[in-house]
Tab-separated table of C-alpha atoms in Angstrom:
chain	number	residue	atom	x	y	z
A	260	MET	CA	-4.974	15.693	17.541
A	261	PRO	CA	-3.295	17.341	14.600
A	262	SER	CA	0.478	17.779	14.872
A	263	PRO	CA	1.528	21.208	13.506
A	264	GLU	CA	5.455	21.764	13.555
A	265	ASN	CA	5.871	25.407	12.685
A	266	THR	CA	3.185	28.220	12.692
A	267	ASN	CA	5.043	30.620	10.102
A	268	LYS	CA	3.805	29.071	6.923
A	269	PRO	CA	0.501	27.803	5.856
A	270	PRO	CA	-0.248	24.025	6.576
A	271	ILE	CA	0.036	21.362	4.384
A	272	ILE	CA	-2.293	18.865	5.809
A	273	LEU	CA	-1.415	15.281	5.741
A	274	LEU	CA	-4.070	12.826	6.408
A	275	LYS	CA	-2.116	10.208	8.284
A	276	THR	CA	-0.600	9.203	11.442
A	277	LYS	CA	2.918	10.612	11.647
A	278	SER	CA	5.369	7.805	11.432
A	279	THR	CA	7.866	7.131	14.409
A	280	PRO	CA	10.956	7.533	15.047
A	281	HIS	CA	11.055	9.366	11.534
A	282	ASP	CA	8.398	10.313	8.943
A	283	ASN	CA	9.591	10.871	5.725
A	284	TYR	CA	6.878	13.369	4.914
A	285	SER	CA	7.640	15.400	7.939
A	286	ASP	CA	11.427	15.416	6.850
A	287	TYR	CA	10.522	16.490	3.173
A	288	PHE	CA	8.247	19.346	4.121
A	289	HIS	CA	10.192	20.570	6.936
A	290	GLN	CA	13.069	21.717	4.719
A	291	PRO	CA	13.803	25.136	4.695
A	292	THR	CA	12.713	25.546	0.920
A	293	SER	CA	9.631	24.048	1.792
A	294	ASN	CA	6.480	26.643	1.586
A	295	TYR	CA	4.476	24.566	3.909
A	296	THR	CA	3.927	23.500	7.368
A	297	PRO	CA	3.546	19.677	7.704
A	298	THR	CA	0.355	18.985	9.889
A	299	PHE	CA	-0.667	15.306	10.667
A	300	ILE	CA	-4.262	14.422	11.205
A	301	PRO	CA	-4.661	10.864	11.998
A	302	VAL	CA	-7.555	9.236	9.729
A	303	LEU	CA	-7.328	5.494	10.205
A	304	SER	CA	-8.063	3.346	13.034
A	305	HIS	CA	-6.754	-0.316	12.749
A	306	ASN	CA	-8.511	-3.274	14.371
A	307	PHE	CA	-6.225	-6.343	14.029
A	308	HIS	CA	-7.515	-9.895	13.912
A	309	THR	CA	-5.129	-11.422	16.537
A	310	GLU	CA	-6.218	-14.879	16.546
A	311	ARG	CA	-5.906	-15.085	12.877
A	312	LEU	CA	-2.291	-13.595	12.935
A	313	ARG	CA	-1.644	-15.908	15.837
A	314	SER	CA	-2.718	-19.023	13.538
A	315	ILE	CA	-0.275	-17.721	10.884
A	316	ARG	CA	2.244	-17.614	13.504
A	317	GLU	CA	1.382	-21.342	14.367
A	318	LEU	CA	2.522	-22.138	10.832
A	319	PHE	CA	5.958	-21.175	11.724
A	320	THR	CA	6.174	-22.707	15.091
A	321	SER	CA	4.510	-26.083	14.061
A	322	GLY	CA	6.855	-26.446	11.361
A	323	ALA	CA	4.522	-26.402	8.698
A	324	LEU	CA	6.704	-23.815	6.932
A	325	LEU	CA	10.022	-25.632	7.404
A	326	PRO	CA	11.929	-25.630	4.096
A	327	PRO	CA	12.863	-28.871	2.078
A	328	GLN	CA	16.158	-30.299	3.060
A	329	SER	CA	17.228	-31.143	-0.353
A	330	GLN	CA	16.648	-30.147	-3.913
A	331	GLU	CA	15.192	-33.631	-4.603
A	332	GLU	CA	12.797	-33.102	-1.740
A	333	LYS	CA	11.998	-29.849	-3.213
A	334	THR	CA	11.226	-31.025	-6.718
A	335	LYS	CA	9.479	-34.298	-5.894
A	336	LYS	CA	7.662	-33.915	-2.632
A	337	ASN	CA	7.437	-30.415	-1.146
A	338	ASP	CA	5.380	-30.441	1.995
A	339	ARG	CA	5.753	-26.724	2.784
A	340	LYS	CA	2.431	-25.284	3.279
A	341	TYR	CA	3.532	-21.804	1.617
A	342	GLY	CA	6.593	-20.737	-0.340
A	343	GLY	CA	6.630	-17.321	0.656
A	344	LEU	CA	4.648	-14.422	2.185
A	345	ILE	CA	3.233	-11.028	0.459
A	346	PHE	CA	2.967	-8.058	2.488
A	347	THR	CA	1.696	-4.740	0.979
A	348	SER	CA	0.401	-2.967	3.997
A	349	GLN	CA	2.620	-1.600	7.037
A	350	ARG	CA	-0.341	-2.279	8.999
A	351	ALA	CA	-0.284	-6.007	8.293
A	352	VAL	CA	3.474	-6.076	9.262
A	353	GLU	CA	2.945	-4.160	12.441
A	354	GLY	CA	-0.011	-6.841	13.409
A	355	PHE	CA	2.288	-10.072	12.702
A	356	GLY	CA	5.172	-8.209	14.299
A	357	ARG	CA	2.972	-7.922	17.363
A	358	VAL	CA	1.982	-11.676	17.759
A	359	LEU	CA	5.612	-12.564	16.929
A	360	ALA	CA	6.643	-10.667	19.943
A	361	GLU	CA	4.697	-12.718	22.111
A	362	LEU	CA	7.340	-15.470	21.741
A	363	ASP	CA	10.356	-13.387	22.802
A	364	ASP	CA	10.548	-15.485	25.869
A	365	ASP	CA	10.074	-18.863	23.917
A	366	SER	CA	13.418	-20.121	22.710
A	367	SER	CA	12.236	-23.175	21.138
A	368	ALA	CA	9.508	-21.143	19.007
A	369	LEU	CA	12.111	-18.523	18.055
A	370	ASN	CA	14.536	-21.197	16.921
A	371	THR	CA	11.750	-22.788	14.769
A	372	LEU	CA	10.865	-19.423	13.387
A	373	LYS	CA	14.386	-18.610	12.315
A	374	THR	CA	14.502	-22.358	10.706
A	375	SER	CA	11.469	-21.662	8.860
A	376	SER	CA	12.835	-18.308	7.277
A	377	GLN	CA	15.278	-20.455	5.282
A	378	ASN	CA	14.761	-19.744	1.569
A	379	LEU	CA	11.489	-17.996	2.486
A	380	PRO	CA	10.902	-14.982	-0.055
A	381	ILE	CA	8.735	-12.094	1.282
A	382	TYR	CA	7.479	-9.999	-1.411
A	383	THR	CA	6.422	-6.487	-0.649
A	384	VAL	CA	5.691	-3.237	-2.514
A	385	GLY	CA	7.233	-0.009	-1.671
A	386	PRO	CA	10.355	0.983	0.444
A	387	ALA	CA	8.486	2.030	3.528
A	388	THR	CA	6.798	-1.418	3.905
A	389	SER	CA	10.223	-3.022	2.820
A	390	ARG	CA	11.773	-1.169	5.810
A	391	SER	CA	8.869	-1.955	8.306
A	392	LEU	CA	9.419	-5.419	7.473
A	393	THR	CA	13.376	-5.608	8.068
A	394	THR	CA	13.148	-3.886	11.384
A	395	THR	CA	9.922	-5.215	12.943
A	396	ILE	CA	10.042	-9.005	11.551
A	397	VAL	CA	12.937	-10.010	9.403
A	398	ASP	CA	15.908	-8.869	11.527
A	399	LYS	CA	14.637	-10.476	14.724
A	400	TYR	CA	12.342	-13.140	13.985
A	401	LEU	CA	13.124	-14.377	10.197
A	402	PRO	CA	16.604	-13.618	9.795
A	403	HIS	CA	17.093	-15.933	6.644
A	404	ALA	CA	14.318	-14.774	4.753
A	405	SER	CA	14.851	-12.622	1.862
A	406	ILE	CA	12.973	-9.357	0.995
A	407	HIS	CA	11.759	-8.625	-3.030
A	408	GLY	CA	9.847	-6.227	-4.824
A	409	ALA	CA	10.416	-3.112	-2.571
A	410	ASP	CA	11.250	-0.995	-5.906
A	411	THR	CA	7.946	-2.232	-7.943
A	412	GLY	CA	5.930	0.652	-6.492
A	413	ASN	CA	2.279	-0.852	-7.094
A	414	GLY	CA	0.565	-4.114	-6.732
A	415	GLU	CA	0.393	-4.703	-10.641
A	416	ALA	CA	4.070	-4.269	-11.032
A	417	LEU	CA	4.806	-6.506	-7.921
A	418	ALA	CA	2.296	-9.086	-9.494
A	419	LYS	CA	4.499	-9.337	-12.496
A	420	TYR	CA	7.432	-9.497	-10.604
A	421	ILE	CA	6.496	-12.385	-8.560
A	422	LEU	CA	5.329	-14.379	-11.439
A	423	GLU	CA	9.129	-13.993	-12.802
A	424	HIS	CA	11.024	-14.498	-9.439
A	425	TYR	CA	8.784	-17.042	-7.801
A	426	ASN	CA	8.744	-19.444	-10.864
A	427	SER	CA	12.368	-19.233	-11.116
A	428	LEU	CA	12.875	-20.935	-7.623
A	429	TYR	CA	11.149	-23.946	-8.748
A	430	THR	CA	11.781	-26.113	-11.691
A	431	THR	CA	9.244	-26.973	-13.974
A	432	THR	CA	8.617	-30.193	-15.351
A	433	THR	CA	7.267	-31.439	-18.615
A	434	THR	CA	5.018	-34.511	-18.882
A	435	THR	CA	5.035	-36.284	-22.098
A	436	THR	CA	1.585	-37.905	-23.021
A	437	THR	CA	1.291	-40.519	-26.040
A	438	THR	CA	-1.818	-41.338	-27.818
A	439	THR	CA	-2.151	-43.680	-30.515
A	440	THR	CA	-3.871	-42.817	-34.033
A	441	SER	CA	-4.262	-44.775	-37.050
A	442	ASN	CA	-2.683	-43.152	-40.384
A	443	PRO	CA	-4.418	-43.311	-43.679
A	444	ASN	CA	-2.588	-46.685	-44.289
A	445	GLY	CA	-4.282	-48.446	-41.501
A	446	GLU	CA	-0.915	-48.303	-39.596
A	447	GLU	CA	-0.718	-47.159	-35.913
A	448	ASP	CA	1.060	-43.784	-35.203
A	449	ASP	CA	2.008	-42.479	-31.832
A	450	VAL	CA	1.635	-38.755	-31.258
A	451	TYR	CA	3.367	-36.988	-28.485
A	452	ASN	CA	2.262	-34.032	-26.644
A	453	ASN	CA	4.914	-32.029	-24.761
A	454	ASN	CA	3.267	-29.007	-23.935
A	455	ASN	CA	1.776	-30.163	-20.661
A	456	LYS	CA	4.174	-28.125	-18.176
A	457	HIS	CA	3.527	-28.089	-14.367
A	458	ASN	CA	4.734	-28.296	-11.029
A	459	ASN	CA	2.467	-29.680	-8.629
A	460	ASN	CA	5.306	-29.057	-5.978
A	461	LYS	CA	5.182	-25.452	-6.008
A	462	PRO	CA	3.520	-24.293	-2.879
A	463	PRO	CA	1.214	-21.318	-2.819
A	464	LEU	CA	1.937	-17.755	-1.439
A	465	LEU	CA	0.217	-16.204	1.972
A	466	PHE	CA	-0.927	-12.739	1.539
A	467	LEU	CA	-1.736	-10.670	4.678
A	468	VAL	CA	-4.451	-8.009	3.849
A	469	GLY	CA	-6.708	-5.669	5.342
A	470	GLU	CA	-10.485	-5.974	4.506
A	471	GLN	CA	-10.161	-3.019	2.008
A	472	ARG	CA	-7.740	-4.087	-0.711
A	473	ARG	CA	-7.493	-4.545	-4.705
A	474	ASP	CA	-7.358	-8.019	-5.877
A	475	ILE	CA	-4.668	-7.183	-8.768
A	476	ILE	CA	-2.000	-9.405	-7.164
A	477	PRO	CA	-4.250	-12.663	-6.613
A	478	ARG	CA	-5.916	-11.984	-9.901
A	479	THR	CA	-2.496	-11.657	-11.802
A	480	LEU	CA	-0.916	-14.718	-10.097
A	481	MET	CA	-3.966	-16.859	-10.622
A	482	ASN	CA	-4.833	-15.696	-13.988
A	483	PRO	CA	-6.172	-18.925	-15.830
A	484	ASP	CA	-4.813	-17.504	-19.098
A	485	LEU	CA	-1.090	-17.866	-17.903
A	486	PRO	CA	0.900	-20.673	-19.765
A	487	PRO	CA	0.476	-24.046	-17.913
A	488	GLY	CA	2.784	-24.047	-14.830
A	489	GLU	CA	3.092	-20.332	-14.548
A	490	GLY	CA	0.509	-19.360	-12.169
A	491	VAL	CA	1.040	-18.884	-8.616
A	492	GLY	CA	-1.369	-19.969	-5.776
A	493	VAL	CA	-2.476	-17.291	-3.315
A	494	ASP	CA	-4.311	-17.719	-0.114
A	495	GLU	CA	-5.300	-14.161	1.261
A	496	VAL	CA	-5.948	-13.824	5.029
A	497	VAL	CA	-7.667	-10.583	6.314
A	498	VAL	CA	-5.541	-9.545	9.216
A	499	TYR	CA	-6.880	-6.090	9.990
A	500	GLU	CA	-9.816	-4.106	9.331
A	501	THR	CA	-9.592	-0.411	8.983
A	502	GLY	CA	-12.268	2.360	9.870
A	503	VAL	CA	-12.024	6.268	10.342
A	504	MET	CA	-10.483	7.315	13.623
A	505	GLU	CA	-13.070	9.066	16.169
A	506	GLY	CA	-12.545	12.594	16.119
A	507	PHE	CA	-11.221	12.839	12.791
A	508	GLU	CA	-13.545	15.111	10.985
A	509	GLU	CA	-13.577	17.442	13.910
A	510	SER	CA	-10.046	17.862	13.880
A	511	PHE	CA	-9.991	18.492	10.055
A	512	LYS	CA	-12.663	20.937	10.101
A	513	GLY	CA	-10.933	22.713	13.158
A	514	VAL	CA	-7.783	23.171	11.017
A	515	ILE	CA	-9.500	24.332	8.007
A	516	GLU	CA	-11.800	26.776	9.950
A	517	ARG	CA	-8.687	28.334	11.774
A	518	GLU	CA	-6.818	28.677	8.459
A	519	ARG	CA	-9.933	30.379	7.059
A	520	GLU	CA	-9.755	32.947	9.962
A	521	VAL	CA	-5.939	33.595	9.264
A	522	MET	CA	-6.667	34.241	5.649
A	523	LYS	CA	-9.342	36.661	6.407
A	524	ASN	CA	-7.138	38.581	8.469
A	525	ILE	CA	-4.073	38.886	6.301
A	526	VAL	CA	-5.788	38.484	2.739
A	527	THR	CA	-4.864	42.118	1.923
A	528	THR	CA	-1.298	41.644	2.854
A	529	GLU	CA	1.593	40.599	0.275
A	530	GLU	CA	1.617	37.333	2.360
A	531	GLY	CA	-2.098	36.863	2.393
A	532	LYS	CA	-2.334	36.992	-1.508
A	533	GLY	CA	-0.376	34.038	-2.177
A	534	ARG	CA	-1.553	31.827	0.957
A	535	VAL	CA	-2.946	28.562	-0.043
A	536	VAL	CA	-3.596	25.292	2.047
A	537	TRP	CA	-3.159	21.663	0.605
A	538	THR	CA	-4.750	18.657	2.072
A	539	VAL	CA	-2.823	15.224	1.010
A	540	VAL	CA	-5.280	12.099	0.932
A	541	PHE	CA	-3.590	8.745	1.347
A	542	SER	CA	-6.444	6.425	1.230
A	543	PRO	CA	-10.328	6.527	0.349
A	544	THR	CA	-10.947	6.143	4.107
A	545	GLY	CA	-11.893	9.445	5.640
A	546	CYS	CA	-12.490	11.195	2.252
A	547	GLU	CA	-15.995	11.906	2.901
A	548	GLY	CA	-15.165	13.792	6.336
A	549	MET	CA	-12.306	15.600	4.498
A	550	LEU	CA	-14.998	16.998	1.779
A	551	ARG	CA	-17.465	17.794	4.610
A	552	GLY	CA	-14.716	19.699	6.301
A	553	LEU	CA	-13.759	21.722	3.298
A	554	GLY	CA	-17.595	22.655	2.721
A	555	TYR	CA	-17.815	20.580	-0.343
A	556	ILE	CA	-20.707	18.303	0.883
A	557	GLY	CA	-22.630	18.620	3.989
A	558	SER	CA	-26.240	19.490	3.412
A	559	GLU	CA	-29.066	17.173	3.125
A	560	ASP	CA	-29.050	17.006	-0.526
A	561	GLY	CA	-25.290	16.160	-0.582
A	562	SER	CA	-24.119	19.755	-1.833
A	563	GLY	CA	-22.043	22.274	0.163
A	564	TRP	CA	-21.388	25.917	-0.163
A	565	GLY	CA	-18.447	25.660	-2.208
A	566	TRP	CA	-15.236	24.054	-1.399
A	567	GLY	CA	-12.256	25.970	-1.397
A	568	LYS	CA	-14.015	29.516	-1.243
A	569	VAL	CA	-12.591	32.018	1.342
A	570	ASP	CA	-15.183	34.569	2.518
A	571	GLY	CA	-14.514	38.010	1.135
A	572	ASP	CA	-12.010	36.683	-1.158
A	573	GLY	CA	-13.620	34.611	-3.916
A	574	GLU	CA	-10.205	32.953	-4.860
A	575	ARG	CA	-9.786	29.301	-4.579
A	576	ARG	CA	-7.238	28.950	-1.579
A	577	PHE	CA	-7.791	25.204	-0.649
A	578	PHE	CA	-6.591	22.382	-2.747
A	579	VAL	CA	-6.469	18.558	-2.749
A	580	ALA	CA	-3.781	16.102	-3.537
A	581	THR	CA	-3.947	12.391	-3.486
A	582	ILE	CA	-1.297	9.763	-3.052
A	583	GLY	CA	-2.260	7.901	-6.232
A	584	PRO	CA	-4.914	6.775	-8.709
A	585	THR	CA	-6.625	4.709	-6.180
A	586	THR	CA	-7.833	7.517	-3.846
A	587	ARG	CA	-8.339	10.032	-6.944
A	588	ASP	CA	-10.564	7.504	-8.680
A	589	TYR	CA	-12.620	6.773	-5.571
A	590	LEU	CA	-13.237	10.816	-5.032
A	591	ARG	CA	-14.108	10.984	-8.608
A	592	ARG	CA	-16.582	8.018	-8.568
A	593	GLU	CA	-18.214	8.388	-5.312
A	594	PHE	CA	-18.323	12.234	-5.058
A	595	GLY	CA	-17.802	13.696	-8.520
A	596	PHE	CA	-14.899	15.447	-7.051
A	597	GLU	CA	-11.781	16.028	-8.960
A	598	ALA	CA	-8.356	16.214	-7.059
A	599	ASP	CA	-6.252	18.873	-8.020
A	600	VAL	CA	-3.020	16.678	-8.107
A	601	CYS	CA	-2.442	12.850	-8.200
A	602	ALA	CA	1.004	12.134	-7.345
A	603	GLU	CA	2.827	10.315	-10.051
A	604	ARG	CA	4.903	8.279	-7.366
A	605	PRO	CA	3.312	7.531	-3.806
A	606	SER	CA	6.039	9.358	-1.985
A	607	PRO	CA	6.721	12.775	-0.383
A	608	GLU	CA	8.780	13.833	-3.498
A	609	GLY	CA	6.068	12.771	-5.935
A	610	VAL	CA	3.224	14.753	-3.984
A	611	GLY	CA	5.925	17.703	-3.536
A	612	GLU	CA	6.574	17.829	-7.224
A	613	GLY	CA	3.100	17.502	-8.221
A	614	ILE	CA	2.061	20.571	-5.956
A	615	GLU	CA	4.939	22.558	-7.377
A	616	ARG	CA	4.113	21.837	-11.044
A	617	PHE	CA	0.349	22.642	-10.197
A	618	MET	CA	1.272	26.143	-8.740
A	619	ARG	CA	3.464	27.023	-11.206
A	620	GLU	CA	0.907	26.366	-13.652
A	621	MET	CA	-1.946	28.118	-11.644
A	622	MET	CA	0.409	30.975	-11.434
A	623	LYS	CA	1.143	31.498	-14.937
A	624	SER	CA	-2.136	30.965	-15.859
A	625	SER	CA	-3.362	33.875	-13.785
A	626	GLU	CA	-0.310	36.123	-15.235
A	627	GLU	CA	-1.971	35.326	-18.559
A	628	THR	CA	-5.393	36.685	-17.709
C-alpha cells in the first residue's frame, strides 16, 4: 500500500520501499519548504538465494578468508581465497546480513568471522549502501574490515578507485627474463626484458550481486588492456533476484486516478492551476506498470491515450523523474519515453534540484508564450 505522509500538497510518488528507521527522501520532501507530499509505493520484491549466501558465509567460518600472518606470507604465498568484497546494492547487504545473523549463538564462528575481517577491504558505491554495511555487517560481524568507495557515486568511478586502492595493497614484482642473440660480429649478446610486472599473490575480489546489474565493474577491473599486473580478478555471485511486487501497478494507478479526480475538482481554483504530480523512478523494474498507470501505454497496440493529460484541462500535470541515466535510458530504449528529469546525483537533493530547475524553466516558458 502507498504511504502518504500529508494530504495538503500534491504527492511526489516515490517508487520505492520506504527505508527504516529513517528515509532520506521522506526527510527531504517532508521539509516545510517542499511543495510535495512524499508518497511511497513499493515496486521491488527480492528473492534471496540463501544457500549461495551461506556458502559465502562458509568462506569466512572455514578459514578460507583468514589474512596472511606476515608481509612475507602476503607477497610470497597468499592463500586467502578473496582479498576483499564488493557491494553495490543494499539488498545484497541485507541478504548477507541475514545469514550472518544465523550465527549469533555460535561464538566460535563469530570469532573466526572477526579474525577473517582483518585487513579486509569492502568496496561500495554510495553513502546509503555504506551505512547499511556499517550497521548490518561490519559493526557486529566484521569489525576489522574497512569500507572504501562510498563517495564514488557510480560503478565506473568505483572500479577506477578499486584499481588504484587495491593494487596499492600488494607489492608488484618485476620478473627479468634474459634471451641470448647474436650481434653482427657473431658475438653473443644478452638482451634483458624488464617489462613483465605481475603479482600472482593478489587474490581476486568477491562481488555479491543481483541478477540485474551492469558489468562495468568486472569489465573495468579485468580489462585485458590494463598494464601487466594491474588487473584485479572478480568473481560475481548472484545472491538475490528482483521482481515486481504483486499489486504495485494497481496501487500506483489508484494514486494517479485519485489525483486526477482532485485536479478535476480544483482545476479552476488558484491552487489547482499550479498543481502537478511527479513520479520518481528508481529502477527499470516496474517501469512498464508505471507507464500503464499514467495512461502512456495500455491498449493492444501498445499505445495509450496520452500520458499526463488531465480531462477537461489539456495541460500536462503528470511528470516523471529518474534517479539516474540507467533508468532514463531504459525508458527511452524500451518504450520511446523521455523522462522529464534525470537526477544529476542519485540522492534526494539531486532529484529535488532537478525537479525545481525543470519547474522554473517550464514556468518561464509559459510566461514568455
